[in-house]
PDB file of C-alpha atoms in Angstrom:
ATOM      1  CA  GLN G   1       0.000   0.000   0.000  1.00 81.00           C
ATOM      2  CA  VAL G   2       1.046   3.558  -0.744  1.00 87.00           C
ATOM      3  CA  GLN G   3      -0.303   6.824   0.643  1.00 93.00           C
ATOM      4  CA  LEU G   4       0.335  10.012  -1.315  1.00 95.00           C
ATOM      5  CA  VAL G   5       0.392  13.419   0.374  1.00 96.00           C
ATOM      6  CA  GLU G   6       0.582  16.418  -1.928  1.00 97.00           C
ATOM      7  CA  SER G   7       1.028  20.139  -1.381  1.00 97.00           C
ATOM      8  CA  GLY G   8       2.123  23.338  -3.094  1.00 98.00           C
ATOM      9  CA  GLY G   9      -1.062  24.573  -4.711  1.00 98.00           C
ATOM     10  CA  GLY G  10      -2.217  28.156  -4.505  1.00 98.00           C
ATOM     11  CA  SER G  11      -3.356  31.226  -6.414  1.00 98.00           C
ATOM     12  CA  VAL G  12      -1.057  33.067  -8.818  1.00 98.00           C
ATOM     13  CA  GLN G  13      -1.332  35.521 -11.677  1.00 98.00           C
ATOM     14  CA  ALA G  14      -0.800  34.461 -15.270  1.00 98.00           C
ATOM     15  CA  GLY G  15       2.893  34.017 -15.986  1.00 98.00           C
ATOM     16  CA  GLY G  16       3.681  33.006 -12.421  1.00 98.00           C
ATOM     17  CA  SER G  17       5.082  29.757 -11.060  1.00 98.00           C
ATOM     18  CA  LEU G  18       4.210  27.090  -8.522  1.00 98.00           C
ATOM     19  CA  ARG G  19       5.881  23.874  -7.416  1.00 98.00           C
ATOM     20  CA  LEU G  20       3.765  20.901  -6.399  1.00 98.00           C
ATOM     21  CA  SER G  21       5.142  18.191  -4.121  1.00 98.00           C
ATOM     22  CA  CYS G  22       3.946  14.623  -3.638  1.00 97.00           C
ATOM     23  CA  ALA G  23       5.432  12.491  -0.860  1.00 95.00           C
ATOM     24  CA  ALA G  24       4.870   8.739  -0.716  1.00 92.00           C
ATOM     25  CA  TYR G  25       4.275   6.869   2.557  1.00 90.00           C
ATOM     26  CA  GLY G  26       3.555   3.240   3.347  1.00 82.00           C
ATOM     27  CA  HIS G  27       5.194  -0.136   3.026  1.00 64.00           C
ATOM     28  CA  THR G  28       7.200   0.762  -0.016  1.00 64.00           C
ATOM     29  CA  TYR G  29      10.973   0.707   0.118  1.00 64.00           C
ATOM     30  CA  SER G  30      11.278   3.883  -1.943  1.00 74.00           C
ATOM     31  CA  ILE G  31       9.531   5.778  -4.696  1.00 76.00           C
ATOM     32  CA  TYR G  32      11.860   3.872  -7.010  1.00 76.00           C
ATOM     33  CA  SER G  33       9.794   0.741  -6.308  1.00 78.00           C
ATOM     34  CA  ILE G  34       6.491   2.512  -7.116  1.00 81.00           C
ATOM     35  CA  ASN G  35       7.544   2.582 -10.776  1.00 85.00           C
ATOM     36  CA  ARG G  36       5.564   5.567 -12.063  1.00 91.00           C
ATOM     37  CA  MET G  37       4.277   8.730 -10.385  1.00 94.00           C
ATOM     38  CA  GLY G  38       2.879  12.015 -11.590  1.00 97.00           C
ATOM     39  CA  TRP G  39      -0.166  14.285 -11.741  1.00 98.00           C
ATOM     40  CA  PHE G  40      -3.602  14.534 -13.243  1.00 98.00           C
ATOM     41  CA  ARG G  41      -5.825  17.604 -13.134  1.00 98.00           C
ATOM     42  CA  GLN G  42      -9.563  18.134 -13.226  1.00 98.00           C
ATOM     43  CA  THR G  43     -12.017  21.026 -13.426  1.00 96.00           C
ATOM     44  CA  PRO G  44     -15.718  20.748 -12.483  1.00 92.00           C
ATOM     45  CA  GLY G  45     -17.763  18.918 -15.090  1.00 90.00           C
ATOM     46  CA  LYS G  46     -14.750  17.886 -17.149  1.00 94.00           C
ATOM     47  CA  GLU G  47     -12.637  14.768 -17.476  1.00 94.00           C
ATOM     48  CA  ARG G  48      -9.574  14.137 -15.370  1.00 96.00           C
ATOM     49  CA  GLU G  49      -6.584  14.538 -17.682  1.00 96.00           C
ATOM     50  CA  GLY G  50      -2.981  13.445 -17.403  1.00 97.00           C
ATOM     51  CA  VAL G  51      -0.486  16.270 -16.866  1.00 98.00           C
ATOM     52  CA  ALA G  52       2.930  14.696 -16.294  1.00 98.00           C
ATOM     53  CA  ALA G  53       4.510  11.454 -15.135  1.00 96.00           C
ATOM     54  CA  ILE G  54       7.943  10.038 -14.405  1.00 95.00           C
ATOM     55  CA  TYR G  55       9.343   6.521 -14.174  1.00 91.00           C
ATOM     56  CA  THR G  56      10.751   6.728 -10.661  1.00 86.00           C
ATOM     57  CA  GLY G  57      13.422   4.113 -11.352  1.00 84.00           C
ATOM     58  CA  GLY G  58      14.918   6.417 -13.952  1.00 82.00           C
ATOM     59  CA  GLY G  59      14.145   6.867 -17.603  1.00 75.00           C
ATOM     60  CA  SER G  60      11.415   8.576 -19.521  1.00 91.00           C
ATOM     61  CA  THR G  61       8.964  11.316 -18.594  1.00 95.00           C
ATOM     62  CA  TYR G  62       5.551  12.176 -19.981  1.00 95.00           C
ATOM     63  CA  TYR G  63       3.970  15.598 -20.469  1.00 97.00           C
ATOM     64  CA  ALA G  64       0.626  16.553 -21.876  1.00 97.00           C
ATOM     65  CA  ASP G  65       0.947  18.645 -25.017  1.00 97.00           C
ATOM     66  CA  SER G  66      -0.690  21.575 -23.237  1.00 97.00           C
ATOM     67  CA  VAL G  67       2.118  21.828 -20.648  1.00 98.00           C
ATOM     68  CA  LYS G  68       5.222  20.848 -22.620  1.00 98.00           C
ATOM     69  CA  GLY G  69       7.970  23.406 -22.257  1.00 98.00           C
ATOM     70  CA  ARG G  70       6.351  24.940 -19.170  1.00 98.00           C
ATOM     71  CA  PHE G  71       6.139  22.104 -16.607  1.00 98.00           C
ATOM     72  CA  THR G  72       8.971  19.898 -15.361  1.00 98.00           C
ATOM     73  CA  ILE G  73       8.610  16.755 -13.259  1.00 98.00           C
ATOM     74  CA  SER G  74      11.460  15.528 -11.059  1.00 96.00           C
ATOM     75  CA  GLN G  75      12.154  13.358  -8.014  1.00 94.00           C
ATOM     76  CA  ASP G  76      14.136  13.352  -4.779  1.00 91.00           C
ATOM     77  CA  ASN G  77      14.701   9.777  -3.668  1.00 86.00           C
ATOM     78  CA  ALA G  78      16.071  10.797  -0.266  1.00 87.00           C
ATOM     79  CA  LYS G  79      12.791  12.573   0.519  1.00 90.00           C
ATOM     80  CA  ASN G  80      10.601   9.972  -1.218  1.00 89.00           C
ATOM     81  CA  THR G  81       9.025  12.839  -3.118  1.00 94.00           C
ATOM     82  CA  VAL G  82       8.249  13.870  -6.679  1.00 96.00           C
ATOM     83  CA  TYR G  83       7.894  17.499  -7.761  1.00 97.00           C
ATOM     84  CA  LEU G  84       6.070  19.314 -10.516  1.00 98.00           C
ATOM     85  CA  GLN G  85       7.602  22.686 -11.324  1.00 98.00           C
ATOM     86  CA  MET G  86       4.999  24.760 -13.153  1.00 98.00           C
ATOM     87  CA  ASN G  87       6.224  27.883 -14.938  1.00 98.00           C
ATOM     88  CA  SER G  88       4.514  30.394 -17.229  1.00 98.00           C
ATOM     89  CA  LEU G  89       1.151  29.450 -15.777  1.00 98.00           C
ATOM     90  CA  LYS G  90      -1.974  30.231 -17.774  1.00 98.00           C
ATOM     91  CA  PRO G  91      -5.610  30.610 -16.667  1.00 97.00           C
ATOM     92  CA  GLU G  92      -6.351  27.357 -18.496  1.00 96.00           C
ATOM     93  CA  ASP G  93      -4.069  25.581 -15.998  1.00 98.00           C
ATOM     94  CA  THR G  94      -6.596  26.289 -13.239  1.00 98.00           C
ATOM     95  CA  ALA G  95      -7.708  22.935 -11.819  1.00 98.00           C
ATOM     96  CA  MET G  96      -7.521  20.530  -8.924  1.00 98.00           C
ATOM     97  CA  TYR G  97      -4.237  18.670  -9.294  1.00 98.00           C
ATOM     98  CA  TYR G  98      -4.066  15.062  -8.096  1.00 98.00           C
ATOM     99  CA  CYS G  99      -0.848  13.193  -7.478  1.00 98.00           C
ATOM    100  CA  ALA G 100      -0.987   9.575  -8.627  1.00 96.00           C
ATOM    101  CA  ALA G 101       1.046   6.374  -8.583  1.00 94.00           C
ATOM    102  CA  ASP G 102       0.885   3.349 -10.857  1.00 89.00           C
ATOM    103  CA  PRO G 103       3.109   0.333 -10.169  1.00 81.00           C
ATOM    104  CA  ARG G 104       2.298  -1.193 -13.551  1.00 77.00           C
ATOM    105  CA  GLY G 105       3.810   1.604 -15.620  1.00 69.00           C
ATOM    106  CA  GLU G 106       1.245   1.383 -18.393  1.00 73.00           C
ATOM    107  CA  SER G 107      -0.684   4.223 -20.047  1.00 86.00           C
ATOM    108  CA  TRP G 108      -1.075   7.378 -17.944  1.00 91.00           C
ATOM    109  CA  VAL G 109      -4.869   7.375 -17.764  1.00 92.00           C
ATOM    110  CA  PRO G 110      -7.138   7.656 -14.683  1.00 93.00           C
ATOM    111  CA  GLY G 111      -8.597   4.148 -15.012  1.00 92.00           C
ATOM    112  CA  LEU G 112      -5.194   2.516 -14.552  1.00 89.00           C
ATOM    113  CA  ILE G 113      -4.066   4.460 -11.463  1.00 92.00           C
ATOM    114  CA  SER G 114      -3.606   2.471  -8.238  1.00 90.00           C
ATOM    115  CA  TYR G 115      -3.093   5.314  -5.722  1.00 93.00           C
ATOM    116  CA  TRP G 116      -4.299   8.917  -5.535  1.00 96.00           C
ATOM    117  CA  GLY G 117      -3.306  11.929  -3.493  1.00 97.00           C
ATOM    118  CA  GLN G 118      -5.914  14.146  -1.838  1.00 97.00           C
ATOM    119  CA  GLY G 119      -5.618  16.905  -4.436  1.00 97.00           C
ATOM    120  CA  THR G 120      -4.311  20.466  -4.319  1.00 98.00           C
ATOM    121  CA  GLN G 121      -5.998  23.452  -5.965  1.00 98.00           C
ATOM    122  CA  VAL G 122      -4.160  25.592  -8.505  1.00 98.00           C
ATOM    123  CA  THR G 123      -5.810  28.849  -9.552  1.00 98.00           C
ATOM    124  CA  VAL G 124      -4.312  31.142 -12.194  1.00 98.00           C
ATOM    125  CA  SER G 125      -5.783  34.617 -12.638  1.00 98.00           C
ATOM    126  CA  SER G 126      -5.581  36.633 -15.852  1.00 94.00           C
TER     127      SER G 126
END
């Protein structure tokens, strides 16, 4: 079992930056063993969409087309934490952001996620 605790959301003006954090707790040796972690986001009445993901054992990353070049996902194994650095934020980035973990490492879609964080709100004003 894995518990995900995320933080770092807030309200910023367009063009600003935020950094989201997601720490993993439970009977896992390290985030390396979780295989894949990242974020989804969701606005009321709309689908939950993948934002970014990273293979925690090292390797490839995934970014939605809408955030490429602006968001960067990274990890700190010593802190058992993954980070999402969000730069050049736009009003369209406003959403509830959910940290997620998937030990299978398959497609980054909501139906295949094994563990979810509690969510953190990101609001970008124009």
